[in-house]
mmCIF file of C-alpha atoms and ligand atoms in Angstrom:
data_model
loop_
_atom_site.group_PDB
_atom_site.id
_atom_site.type_symbol
_atom_site.label_atom_id
_atom_site.label_comp_id
_atom_site.label_asym_id
_atom_site.label_seq_id
_atom_site.Cartn_x
_atom_site.Cartn_y
_atom_site.Cartn_z
ATOM 1 C CA MET K 86 34.102 -100.749 -157.709
ATOM 2 C CA ARG K 87 33.283 -100.999 -154.014
ATOM 3 C CA THR K 88 31.026 -103.327 -152.012
ATOM 4 C CA LYS K 89 28.569 -101.272 -149.977
ATOM 5 C CA ILE K 90 26.314 -102.262 -147.082
ATOM 6 C CA THR K 91 23.079 -100.666 -148.276
ATOM 7 C CA SER K 92 20.644 -102.066 -145.717
ATOM 8 C CA ILE K 93 20.715 -104.041 -142.468
ATOM 9 C CA ALA K 94 18.048 -105.845 -140.427
ATOM 10 C CA THR K 95 18.252 -108.021 -137.347
ATOM 11 C CA TYR K 96 16.204 -110.569 -135.470
ATOM 12 C CA LEU K 97 16.431 -111.476 -131.796
ATOM 13 C CA PRO K 98 14.427 -114.287 -130.167
ATOM 14 C CA GLU K 99 11.624 -112.995 -127.944
ATOM 15 C CA LYS K 100 12.749 -114.807 -124.797
ATOM 16 C CA VAL K 101 15.104 -112.725 -122.646
ATOM 17 C CA VAL K 102 17.053 -114.381 -119.826
ATOM 18 C CA THR K 103 18.548 -112.051 -117.209
ATOM 19 C CA ASN K 104 21.485 -112.737 -114.927
ATOM 20 C CA ASP K 105 19.047 -112.936 -112.029
ATOM 21 C CA ASP K 106 17.070 -115.609 -113.917
ATOM 22 C CA LEU K 107 20.275 -117.659 -114.277
ATOM 23 C CA SER K 108 21.195 -117.254 -110.632
ATOM 24 C CA LYS K 109 17.966 -119.085 -109.677
ATOM 25 C CA SER K 110 19.279 -122.369 -111.093
ATOM 26 C CA LEU K 111 23.070 -121.823 -111.006
ATOM 27 C CA ASP K 112 25.662 -120.946 -108.380
ATOM 28 C CA THR K 113 26.196 -117.488 -109.884
ATOM 29 C CA SER K 114 25.016 -113.902 -109.436
ATOM 30 C CA HIS K 115 24.228 -110.778 -111.449
ATOM 31 C CA GLU K 116 27.169 -109.140 -109.669
ATOM 32 C CA TRP K 117 29.686 -111.797 -110.839
ATOM 33 C CA ILE K 118 28.433 -111.938 -114.425
ATOM 34 C CA TYR K 119 28.120 -108.160 -114.848
ATOM 35 C CA THR K 120 31.459 -107.219 -113.330
ATOM 36 C CA ARG K 121 33.372 -109.947 -115.224
ATOM 37 C CA THR K 122 31.653 -109.553 -118.600
ATOM 38 C CA GLY K 123 29.350 -106.521 -118.813
ATOM 39 C CA ILE K 124 26.445 -108.840 -119.657
ATOM 40 C CA GLU K 125 23.038 -108.099 -118.095
ATOM 41 C CA SER K 126 20.755 -110.282 -120.232
ATOM 42 C CA ARG K 127 20.687 -112.362 -123.402
ATOM 43 C CA HIS K 128 18.075 -113.507 -125.950
ATOM 44 C CA VAL K 129 17.557 -117.279 -126.007
ATOM 45 C CA SER K 130 15.933 -119.160 -128.887
ATOM 46 C CA SER K 131 13.061 -121.564 -128.230
ATOM 47 C CA ASP K 132 13.286 -125.230 -129.298
ATOM 48 C CA GLU K 133 11.292 -124.319 -132.422
ATOM 49 C CA GLU K 134 13.572 -121.406 -133.354
ATOM 50 C CA LEU K 135 16.515 -122.790 -135.286
ATOM 51 C CA THR K 136 19.472 -120.860 -136.696
ATOM 52 C CA SER K 137 17.722 -120.844 -140.080
ATOM 53 C CA THR K 138 14.550 -119.449 -138.441
ATOM 54 C CA LEU K 139 16.514 -116.483 -137.069
ATOM 55 C CA ALA K 140 18.311 -116.009 -140.396
ATOM 56 C CA ILE K 141 15.060 -116.148 -142.392
ATOM 57 C CA ASN K 142 13.319 -113.713 -140.011
ATOM 58 C CA ALA K 143 16.168 -111.172 -140.266
ATOM 59 C CA THR K 144 16.389 -111.601 -144.046
ATOM 60 C CA THR K 145 12.627 -111.275 -144.576
ATOM 61 C CA LYS K 146 12.709 -107.949 -142.688
ATOM 62 C CA LEU K 147 15.693 -106.841 -144.779
ATOM 63 C CA MET K 148 13.981 -107.728 -148.077
ATOM 64 C CA GLN K 149 10.887 -105.732 -147.077
ATOM 65 C CA GLN K 150 12.711 -102.682 -145.760
ATOM 66 C CA ALA K 151 15.067 -102.481 -148.760
ATOM 67 C CA ASP K 152 12.301 -103.512 -151.212
ATOM 68 C CA VAL K 153 14.470 -106.211 -152.806
ATOM 69 C CA ASP K 154 13.106 -108.519 -155.505
ATOM 70 C CA PRO K 155 14.280 -112.006 -154.402
ATOM 71 C CA MET K 156 15.101 -112.857 -158.029
ATOM 72 C CA SER K 157 17.587 -109.974 -158.150
ATOM 73 C CA VAL K 158 19.800 -111.597 -155.476
ATOM 74 C CA ASP K 159 22.995 -113.147 -156.879
ATOM 75 C CA ALA K 160 24.296 -114.927 -153.774
ATOM 76 C CA ILE K 161 23.467 -115.691 -150.157
ATOM 77 C CA ILE K 162 26.303 -116.179 -147.681
ATOM 78 C CA VAL K 163 25.529 -117.161 -144.101
ATOM 79 C CA SER K 164 28.088 -117.028 -141.320
ATOM 80 C CA THR K 165 27.199 -119.616 -138.704
ATOM 81 C CA THR K 166 28.724 -122.243 -136.463
ATOM 82 C CA THR K 167 25.356 -123.460 -135.282
ATOM 83 C CA GLY K 168 23.565 -124.535 -138.455
ATOM 84 C CA ASP K 169 20.379 -126.602 -137.957
ATOM 85 C CA THR K 170 21.922 -129.559 -139.788
ATOM 86 C CA ARG K 171 25.392 -130.454 -141.074
ATOM 87 C CA PHE K 172 23.825 -130.155 -144.498
ATOM 88 C CA PRO K 173 22.032 -128.588 -146.273
ATOM 89 C CA SER K 174 23.512 -125.233 -145.384
ATOM 90 C CA CYS K 175 21.610 -122.506 -143.586
ATOM 91 C CA ALA K 176 22.151 -120.329 -146.674
ATOM 92 C CA CYS K 177 20.208 -122.798 -148.853
ATOM 93 C CA LYS K 178 17.348 -122.764 -146.340
ATOM 94 C CA VAL K 179 17.232 -118.960 -146.537
ATOM 95 C CA GLN K 180 17.365 -119.080 -150.339
ATOM 96 C CA GLY K 181 14.352 -121.417 -150.485
ATOM 97 C CA ALA K 182 12.381 -119.530 -147.844
ATOM 98 C CA ILE K 183 12.669 -116.138 -149.548
ATOM 99 C CA GLY K 184 12.430 -117.499 -153.110
ATOM 100 C CA ALA K 185 15.804 -116.173 -154.275
ATOM 101 C CA TYR K 186 16.066 -118.964 -156.821
ATOM 102 C CA ARG K 187 18.744 -117.252 -158.978
ATOM 103 C CA ALA K 188 21.162 -117.029 -156.047
ATOM 104 C CA PHE K 189 23.896 -119.497 -155.171
ATOM 105 C CA ALA K 190 24.172 -120.094 -151.442
ATOM 106 C CA PHE K 191 26.670 -121.390 -148.895
ATOM 107 C CA ASP K 192 27.721 -121.118 -145.240
ATOM 108 C CA VAL K 193 30.980 -119.848 -143.777
ATOM 109 C CA ASN K 194 32.218 -121.232 -140.449
ATOM 110 C CA ALA K 195 34.858 -119.164 -138.677
ATOM 111 C CA ALA K 196 33.217 -119.144 -135.236
ATOM 112 C CA CYS K 197 33.007 -115.702 -133.611
ATOM 113 C CA ALA K 198 35.164 -114.170 -136.366
ATOM 114 C CA GLY K 199 32.724 -115.531 -138.974
ATOM 115 C CA PHE K 200 31.107 -112.222 -139.892
ATOM 116 C CA ILE K 201 34.458 -110.695 -140.861
ATOM 117 C CA TYR K 202 35.422 -113.832 -142.807
ATOM 118 C CA ALA K 203 32.052 -113.848 -144.612
ATOM 119 C CA LEU K 204 32.318 -110.121 -145.393
ATOM 120 C CA ALA K 205 35.788 -110.674 -146.892
ATOM 121 C CA VAL K 206 34.503 -113.626 -148.961
ATOM 122 C CA ALA K 207 31.456 -111.661 -150.148
ATOM 123 C CA ASP K 208 33.524 -108.587 -151.047
ATOM 124 C CA SER K 209 36.057 -110.676 -153.010
ATOM 125 C CA MET K 210 33.372 -112.666 -154.850
ATOM 126 C CA MET K 211 31.385 -109.565 -155.723
ATOM 127 C CA LYS K 212 34.458 -108.071 -157.363
ATOM 128 C CA ALA K 213 35.728 -111.273 -159.014
ATOM 129 C CA MET K 214 32.333 -112.520 -160.226
ATOM 130 C CA LYS K 215 30.764 -109.091 -160.801
ATOM 131 C CA LEU K 216 27.852 -109.851 -158.456
ATOM 132 C CA ARG K 217 25.451 -106.963 -157.972
ATOM 133 C CA LYS K 218 23.399 -107.986 -154.941
ATOM 134 C CA VAL K 219 24.513 -110.323 -152.159
ATOM 135 C CA LEU K 220 22.784 -111.163 -148.890
ATOM 136 C CA LEU K 221 25.293 -111.496 -146.058
ATOM 137 C CA ILE K 222 23.729 -113.014 -142.956
ATOM 138 C CA ALA K 223 25.219 -113.955 -139.589
ATOM 139 C CA SER K 224 22.910 -116.192 -137.569
ATOM 140 C CA GLU K 225 23.638 -118.122 -134.401
ATOM 141 C CA THR K 226 21.755 -120.164 -131.807
ATOM 142 C CA ILE K 227 24.837 -120.683 -129.682
ATOM 143 C CA THR K 228 22.722 -121.234 -126.536
ATOM 144 C CA LYS K 229 21.659 -124.611 -127.965
ATOM 145 C CA PHE K 230 25.288 -125.675 -127.518
ATOM 146 C CA VAL K 231 25.844 -124.560 -123.945
ATOM 147 C CA ASP K 232 25.752 -126.820 -120.940
ATOM 148 C CA TRP K 233 23.229 -124.956 -118.777
ATOM 149 C CA THR K 234 24.788 -126.528 -115.662
ATOM 150 C CA ASP K 235 28.269 -125.094 -116.442
ATOM 151 C CA ARG K 236 28.318 -121.600 -114.952
ATOM 152 C CA SER K 237 31.701 -120.807 -116.476
ATOM 153 C CA THR K 238 30.317 -120.900 -120.041
ATOM 154 C CA CYS K 239 26.494 -120.766 -120.124
ATOM 155 C CA VAL K 240 26.231 -117.240 -118.710
ATOM 156 C CA LEU K 241 28.291 -115.839 -121.585
ATOM 157 C CA PHE K 242 26.173 -116.558 -124.655
ATOM 158 C CA GLY K 243 23.029 -115.398 -126.450
ATOM 159 C CA ASP K 244 21.257 -115.903 -129.784
ATOM 160 C CA GLY K 245 20.507 -113.571 -132.685
ATOM 161 C CA ALA K 246 20.851 -112.836 -136.388
ATOM 162 C CA GLY K 247 21.811 -109.917 -138.594
ATOM 163 C CA ALA K 248 21.214 -109.677 -142.358
ATOM 164 C CA MET K 249 22.854 -107.192 -144.708
ATOM 165 C CA LEU K 250 22.283 -106.279 -148.315
ATOM 166 C CA LEU K 251 25.604 -105.776 -150.120
ATOM 167 C CA GLU K 252 25.534 -103.938 -153.435
ATOM 168 C CA GLN K 253 28.166 -102.818 -155.935
ATOM 169 C CA THR K 254 28.851 -99.124 -156.134
ATOM 170 C CA GLU K 255 31.137 -97.098 -158.376
ATOM 171 C CA ASP K 256 31.697 -94.597 -155.562
ATOM 172 C CA ASP K 257 35.256 -95.348 -154.414
ATOM 173 C CA ASN K 258 34.732 -93.244 -151.316
ATOM 174 C CA THR K 259 32.394 -95.699 -149.609
ATOM 175 C CA GLY K 260 31.903 -99.389 -148.805
ATOM 176 C CA VAL K 261 34.434 -102.062 -147.863
ATOM 177 C CA ILE K 262 37.886 -100.445 -147.789
ATOM 178 C CA ALA K 263 39.923 -103.417 -146.513
ATOM 179 C CA THR K 264 39.609 -106.845 -144.903
ATOM 180 C CA LYS K 265 42.271 -108.908 -143.148
ATOM 181 C CA LEU K 266 41.918 -112.512 -141.952
ATOM 182 C CA TYR K 267 44.055 -114.782 -139.762
ATOM 183 C CA ALA K 268 43.915 -118.277 -138.253
ATOM 184 C CA ASN K 269 46.007 -120.390 -135.910
ATOM 185 C CA GLY K 270 44.907 -124.023 -135.658
ATOM 186 C CA GLU K 271 47.463 -124.731 -132.937
ATOM 187 C CA GLU K 272 45.229 -122.843 -130.520
ATOM 188 C CA GLU K 273 42.176 -125.018 -131.273
ATOM 189 C CA LYS K 274 42.145 -126.523 -127.789
ATOM 190 C CA TYR K 275 41.229 -123.274 -126.038
ATOM 191 C CA ASN K 276 37.738 -122.808 -127.379
ATOM 192 C CA SER K 277 35.705 -125.643 -128.894
ATOM 193 C CA ILE K 278 32.409 -127.373 -129.205
ATOM 194 C CA LEU K 279 33.516 -130.849 -128.257
ATOM 195 C CA ALA K 280 31.451 -133.564 -129.904
ATOM 196 C CA HIS K 281 32.478 -136.142 -127.334
ATOM 197 C CA ASN K 282 30.735 -134.101 -124.644
ATOM 198 C CA GLY K 283 27.518 -134.334 -126.559
ATOM 199 C CA GLU K 284 25.778 -137.453 -125.309
ATOM 200 C CA GLN K 285 23.353 -135.384 -123.286
ATOM 201 C CA ASN K 286 22.258 -133.115 -126.116
ATOM 202 C CA GLY K 287 21.841 -135.364 -129.089
ATOM 203 C CA ASN K 288 25.551 -135.608 -129.912
ATOM 204 C CA ARG K 289 25.750 -131.945 -130.785
ATOM 205 C CA GLY K 290 28.400 -131.279 -128.176
ATOM 206 C CA TYR K 291 28.824 -128.514 -125.662
ATOM 207 C CA ILE K 292 31.026 -125.443 -125.689
ATOM 208 C CA THR K 293 34.238 -125.693 -123.719
ATOM 209 C CA MET K 294 36.519 -122.716 -123.237
ATOM 210 C CA ALA K 295 39.753 -121.862 -121.466
ATOM 211 C CA GLY K 296 38.364 -118.432 -120.591
ATOM 212 C CA ARG K 297 41.497 -116.726 -119.274
ATOM 213 C CA THR K 298 43.669 -117.865 -122.186
ATOM 214 C CA VAL K 299 41.073 -116.827 -124.772
ATOM 215 C CA PHE K 300 40.742 -113.479 -122.970
ATOM 216 C CA LYS K 301 44.459 -112.782 -123.504
ATOM 217 C CA TYR K 302 44.441 -113.975 -127.124
ATOM 218 C CA ALA K 303 41.407 -111.780 -127.841
ATOM 219 C CA ILE K 304 43.251 -108.669 -126.659
ATOM 220 C CA ASP K 305 46.533 -109.477 -128.423
ATOM 221 C CA TYR K 306 45.139 -110.687 -131.737
ATOM 222 C CA MET K 307 42.331 -108.174 -132.203
ATOM 223 C CA ALA K 308 44.731 -105.312 -131.410
ATOM 224 C CA MET K 309 47.360 -106.738 -133.762
ATOM 225 C CA SER K 310 44.900 -107.159 -136.636
ATOM 226 C CA MET K 311 43.507 -103.634 -136.181
ATOM 227 C CA ASN K 312 47.009 -102.140 -136.189
ATOM 228 C CA GLU K 313 47.965 -104.144 -139.297
ATOM 229 C CA ILE K 314 44.843 -103.306 -141.316
ATOM 230 C CA LEU K 315 45.148 -99.608 -140.446
ATOM 231 C CA ALA K 316 48.835 -99.530 -141.437
ATOM 232 C CA GLU K 317 48.198 -101.413 -144.701
ATOM 233 C CA SER K 318 45.334 -99.035 -145.544
ATOM 234 C CA GLY K 319 47.490 -95.972 -144.878
ATOM 235 C CA MET K 320 45.154 -94.968 -142.040
ATOM 236 C CA THR K 321 45.410 -94.327 -138.320
ATOM 237 C CA ILE K 322 42.834 -94.757 -135.584
ATOM 238 C CA ASP K 323 42.053 -91.039 -136.006
ATOM 239 C CA ASP K 324 40.542 -91.894 -139.418
ATOM 240 C CA ILE K 325 38.077 -94.288 -137.739
ATOM 241 C CA ASP K 326 34.775 -92.984 -136.362
ATOM 242 C CA TRP K 327 33.709 -96.173 -134.592
ATOM 243 C CA ILE K 328 35.289 -99.502 -133.657
ATOM 244 C CA ILE K 329 32.663 -102.270 -133.679
ATOM 245 C CA PRO K 330 34.227 -105.377 -132.124
ATOM 246 C CA HIS K 331 32.897 -108.845 -131.473
ATOM 247 C CA GLN K 332 30.854 -108.515 -128.278
ATOM 248 C CA ALA K 333 32.274 -111.371 -126.175
ATOM 249 C CA ASN K 334 33.021 -109.449 -123.023
ATOM 250 C CA ARG K 335 33.052 -105.749 -122.141
ATOM 251 C CA ARG K 336 36.148 -106.286 -119.973
ATOM 252 C CA ILE K 337 38.118 -107.634 -122.947
ATOM 253 C CA LEU K 338 37.348 -104.439 -124.855
ATOM 254 C CA GLU K 339 38.205 -102.173 -121.919
ATOM 255 C CA SER K 340 41.483 -104.036 -121.279
ATOM 256 C CA MET K 341 42.386 -104.001 -124.971
ATOM 257 C CA CYS K 342 41.875 -100.248 -125.204
ATOM 258 C CA LYS K 343 43.881 -99.627 -122.030
ATOM 259 C CA MET K 344 46.747 -101.997 -122.848
ATOM 260 C CA ARG K 345 47.004 -101.316 -126.588
ATOM 261 C CA ASP K 346 46.077 -97.647 -126.643
ATOM 262 C CA PHE K 347 42.782 -97.724 -128.528
ATOM 263 C CA PRO K 348 40.155 -95.049 -127.681
ATOM 264 C CA LEU K 349 37.423 -96.752 -125.622
ATOM 265 C CA GLU K 350 35.088 -93.827 -126.379
ATOM 266 C CA LYS K 351 35.083 -94.943 -130.028
ATOM 267 C CA VAL K 352 34.089 -98.553 -129.183
ATOM 268 C CA ILE K 353 30.460 -99.625 -129.667
ATOM 269 C CA ILE K 354 29.467 -102.017 -126.863
ATOM 270 C CA THR K 355 26.169 -103.956 -126.781
ATOM 271 C CA THR K 356 27.380 -106.858 -124.638
ATOM 272 C CA GLN K 357 24.943 -105.853 -121.889
ATOM 273 C CA GLU K 358 21.815 -106.815 -123.881
ATOM 274 C CA HIS K 359 23.063 -109.370 -126.396
ATOM 275 C CA ALA K 360 25.862 -111.251 -124.581
ATOM 276 C CA ASN K 361 28.151 -113.212 -126.902
ATOM 277 C CA THR K 362 26.118 -114.092 -130.016
ATOM 278 C CA SER K 363 29.203 -115.395 -131.829
ATOM 279 C CA SER K 364 29.371 -114.172 -135.433
ATOM 280 C CA ALA K 365 26.031 -112.327 -135.195
ATOM 281 C CA SER K 366 27.395 -109.891 -132.621
ATOM 282 C CA ILE K 367 28.936 -107.305 -134.974
ATOM 283 C CA PRO K 368 25.831 -106.933 -137.232
ATOM 284 C CA LEU K 369 23.629 -106.737 -134.094
ATOM 285 C CA ALA K 370 25.876 -104.027 -132.598
ATOM 286 C CA LEU K 371 26.024 -102.103 -135.888
ATOM 287 C CA LYS K 372 22.237 -102.087 -136.260
ATOM 288 C CA ASP K 373 21.743 -100.897 -132.662
ATOM 289 C CA ALA K 374 24.298 -98.121 -133.167
ATOM 290 C CA MET K 375 22.640 -97.028 -136.426
ATOM 291 C CA ASP K 376 19.139 -97.091 -134.931
ATOM 292 C CA GLY K 377 20.360 -95.113 -131.920
ATOM 293 C CA GLY K 378 21.927 -92.480 -134.189
ATOM 294 C CA THR K 379 25.496 -93.184 -132.982
ATOM 295 C CA VAL K 380 26.743 -94.563 -136.303
ATOM 296 C CA LYS K 381 25.780 -92.290 -139.182
ATOM 297 C CA SER K 382 25.952 -92.547 -142.936
ATOM 298 C CA GLY K 383 29.467 -91.617 -144.082
ATOM 299 C CA ASN K 384 31.157 -92.922 -140.898
ATOM 300 C CA THR K 385 34.262 -95.084 -141.213
ATOM 301 C CA LEU K 386 33.992 -98.257 -139.136
ATOM 302 C CA LEU K 387 36.605 -100.718 -137.946
ATOM 303 C CA PHE K 388 35.234 -104.214 -137.284
ATOM 304 C CA THR K 389 37.359 -106.708 -135.352
ATOM 305 C CA ALA K 390 36.753 -110.188 -133.912
ATOM 306 C CA LEU K 391 38.407 -113.293 -132.522
ATOM 307 C CA GLY K 392 36.861 -116.733 -132.264
ATOM 308 C CA ALA K 393 37.464 -120.454 -131.999
ATOM 309 C CA GLY K 394 40.069 -121.906 -134.321
ATOM 310 C CA LEU K 395 41.573 -119.619 -133.413
ATOM 311 C CA THR K 396 40.302 -117.317 -136.139
ATOM 312 C CA TRP K 397 40.466 -113.540 -136.109
ATOM 313 C CA GLY K 398 40.481 -110.531 -138.369
ATOM 314 C CA SER K 399 39.442 -106.960 -139.006
ATOM 315 C CA ALA K 400 37.648 -104.951 -141.683
ATOM 316 C CA ILE K 401 37.411 -101.239 -142.487
ATOM 317 C CA VAL K 402 34.071 -100.185 -143.953
ATOM 318 C CA ARG K 403 32.598 -96.781 -144.775
ATOM 319 C CA ILE K 404 28.863 -97.049 -144.183
HETATM 320 O O1 UT7 Z 1166 33.735 -115.417 -128.256
HETATM 321 C C1 UT7 Z 1166 34.892 -116.207 -128.316
HETATM 322 C C2 UT7 Z 1166 35.920 -115.766 -127.418
HETATM 323 N N1 UT7 Z 1166 35.594 -115.961 -126.018
HETATM 324 C C3 UT7 Z 1166 35.907 -115.022 -125.154
HETATM 325 O O2 UT7 Z 1166 36.336 -113.975 -125.543
HETATM 326 C C4 UT7 Z 1166 35.805 -115.296 -123.646
HETATM 327 C C5 UT7 Z 1166 37.079 -114.873 -122.982
HETATM 328 N N2 UT7 Z 1166 37.125 -115.074 -121.555
HETATM 329 C C6 UT7 Z 1166 36.352 -114.402 -120.669
HETATM 330 O O3 UT7 Z 1166 35.522 -113.612 -121.040
HETATM 331 C C7 UT7 Z 1166 36.589 -114.605 -119.190
HETATM 332 O O4 UT7 Z 1166 37.758 -115.393 -119.008
HETATM 333 C C8 UT7 Z 1166 35.399 -115.292 -118.456
HETATM 334 C C9 UT7 Z 1166 34.257 -114.283 -118.335
HETATM 335 C C10 UT7 Z 1166 34.953 -116.510 -119.226
HETATM 336 C C11 UT7 Z 1166 35.787 -115.715 -117.038
HETATM 337 O O5 UT7 Z 1166 36.284 -114.612 -116.292
HETATM 338 P P1 UT7 Z 1166 37.624 -114.779 -115.431
HETATM 339 O O6 UT7 Z 1166 37.818 -113.514 -114.704
HETATM 340 O O7 UT7 Z 1166 38.701 -115.214 -116.359
HETATM 341 O O8 UT7 Z 1166 37.235 -115.902 -114.368
HETATM 342 P P2 UT7 Z 1166 37.853 -117.363 -114.187
HETATM 343 O O9 UT7 Z 1166 37.422 -118.284 -115.277
HETATM 344 O O10 UT7 Z 1166 39.306 -117.264 -113.909
HETATM 345 O O11 UT7 Z 1166 37.114 -117.809 -112.851
HETATM 346 C C12 UT7 Z 1166 37.305 -117.095 -111.614
HETATM 347 C C13 UT7 Z 1166 36.414 -117.707 -110.547
HETATM 348 C C14 UT7 Z 1166 36.562 -119.229 -110.446
HETATM 349 O O12 UT7 Z 1166 36.437 -119.578 -109.087
HETATM 350 P P3 UT7 Z 1166 37.750 -119.904 -108.202
HETATM 351 O O13 UT7 Z 1166 38.417 -121.050 -108.920
HETATM 352 O O14 UT7 Z 1166 38.572 -118.653 -108.243
HETATM 353 O O15 UT7 Z 1166 37.194 -120.235 -106.883
HETATM 354 C C15 UT7 Z 1166 35.349 -119.744 -111.190
HETATM 355 O O16 UT7 Z 1166 34.935 -121.015 -110.719
HETATM 356 O O17 UT7 Z 1166 35.039 -117.458 -110.861
HETATM 357 C C16 UT7 Z 1166 34.319 -118.705 -110.833
HETATM 358 N N3 UT7 Z 1166 33.235 -118.608 -111.803
HETATM 359 C C17 UT7 Z 1166 32.025 -118.116 -111.504
HETATM 360 N N4 UT7 Z 1166 31.507 -117.649 -110.362
HETATM 361 C C18 UT7 Z 1166 30.244 -117.221 -110.380
HETATM 362 C C19 UT7 Z 1166 33.263 -118.952 -113.124
HETATM 363 N N5 UT7 Z 1166 32.064 -118.683 -113.696
HETATM 364 C C20 UT7 Z 1166 31.281 -118.168 -112.709
HETATM 365 C C21 UT7 Z 1166 29.958 -117.705 -112.672
HETATM 366 N N6 UT7 Z 1166 29.477 -117.227 -111.494
HETATM 367 N N7 UT7 Z 1166 29.153 -117.680 -113.756
#
């Protein structure tokens, strides 16, 4: 039995903020942001658009395009670090909104590595509990947690959501081939949403990040997890058609490929339009690459991500 991604849909907020827009109110420039990160613009949610709104919009599209009966869904798993409320979960809000009343529902929080964590959880539960249809959603409104006066963090992030339908298949030649997860809580200090900074935004807290340190960890840990998952799967990078990494920063991906000998020409990069959408970035990049005809049915994909925690991991999936 294999877990297969049978359909994917995304939702991006309508409002687009360019680097030039940001440079009107901040001491920054398109030149600085683009050369350091590869980001040109990002989608930013309105006050009315919550993480659940983005998740529900992506999921509604998915249900229509894949013609899914909501009552056939067994479980809904949402990866998010920016849920509307501490509880109920975003997953329960999606369940109610789409009328999937048979499904159990919960959120996974592993920051920017959340999609890979949630995929691993979904894959394991589908096998262990014999689930037939699972909705796996990554939805983030990370821009609600940035300090728009802090140029070192606010220029980096964007909002978005991706929703996937996961189904069981007996075809052992497709679907999720392997997942590998890691965490190191000792590195928590480098990348956080600090509640004590939150007096100005309703106690939600603002993102703080030791950019240079996280940059180095991202290269080391993503490369290490890709090498380990390939070795454990009896594969090499030649068996992979496309690497789809977390889209934090184009320069991280270029440096990683140069320093750790990964082929940059196999890396899907959408940082320019999406910026860092935390755990939504891999589903958003995958959908773009499929729509553009880059990723095709039958391709073998290597997902990798690193986020706050630190958390990181990789997955190999045949689409
Ligand atoms: O998704 C979770 C994981 N997160 C990441 O992967 C992020 C990893 N880190 C990074 O992407 C990069 O470290 C950043 C893009 C955040 C920063 O790039 P950097 O090359 O490491 O720059 P820096 O933080 O060392 O700052 C260099 C200079 C500083 O000025 P001084 O001290 O040299 O005078 C900053 O004040 O750039 C300045 N600076 C800016 N200047 C213009 C910082 N932000 C900006 C800005 N515009 N937006």
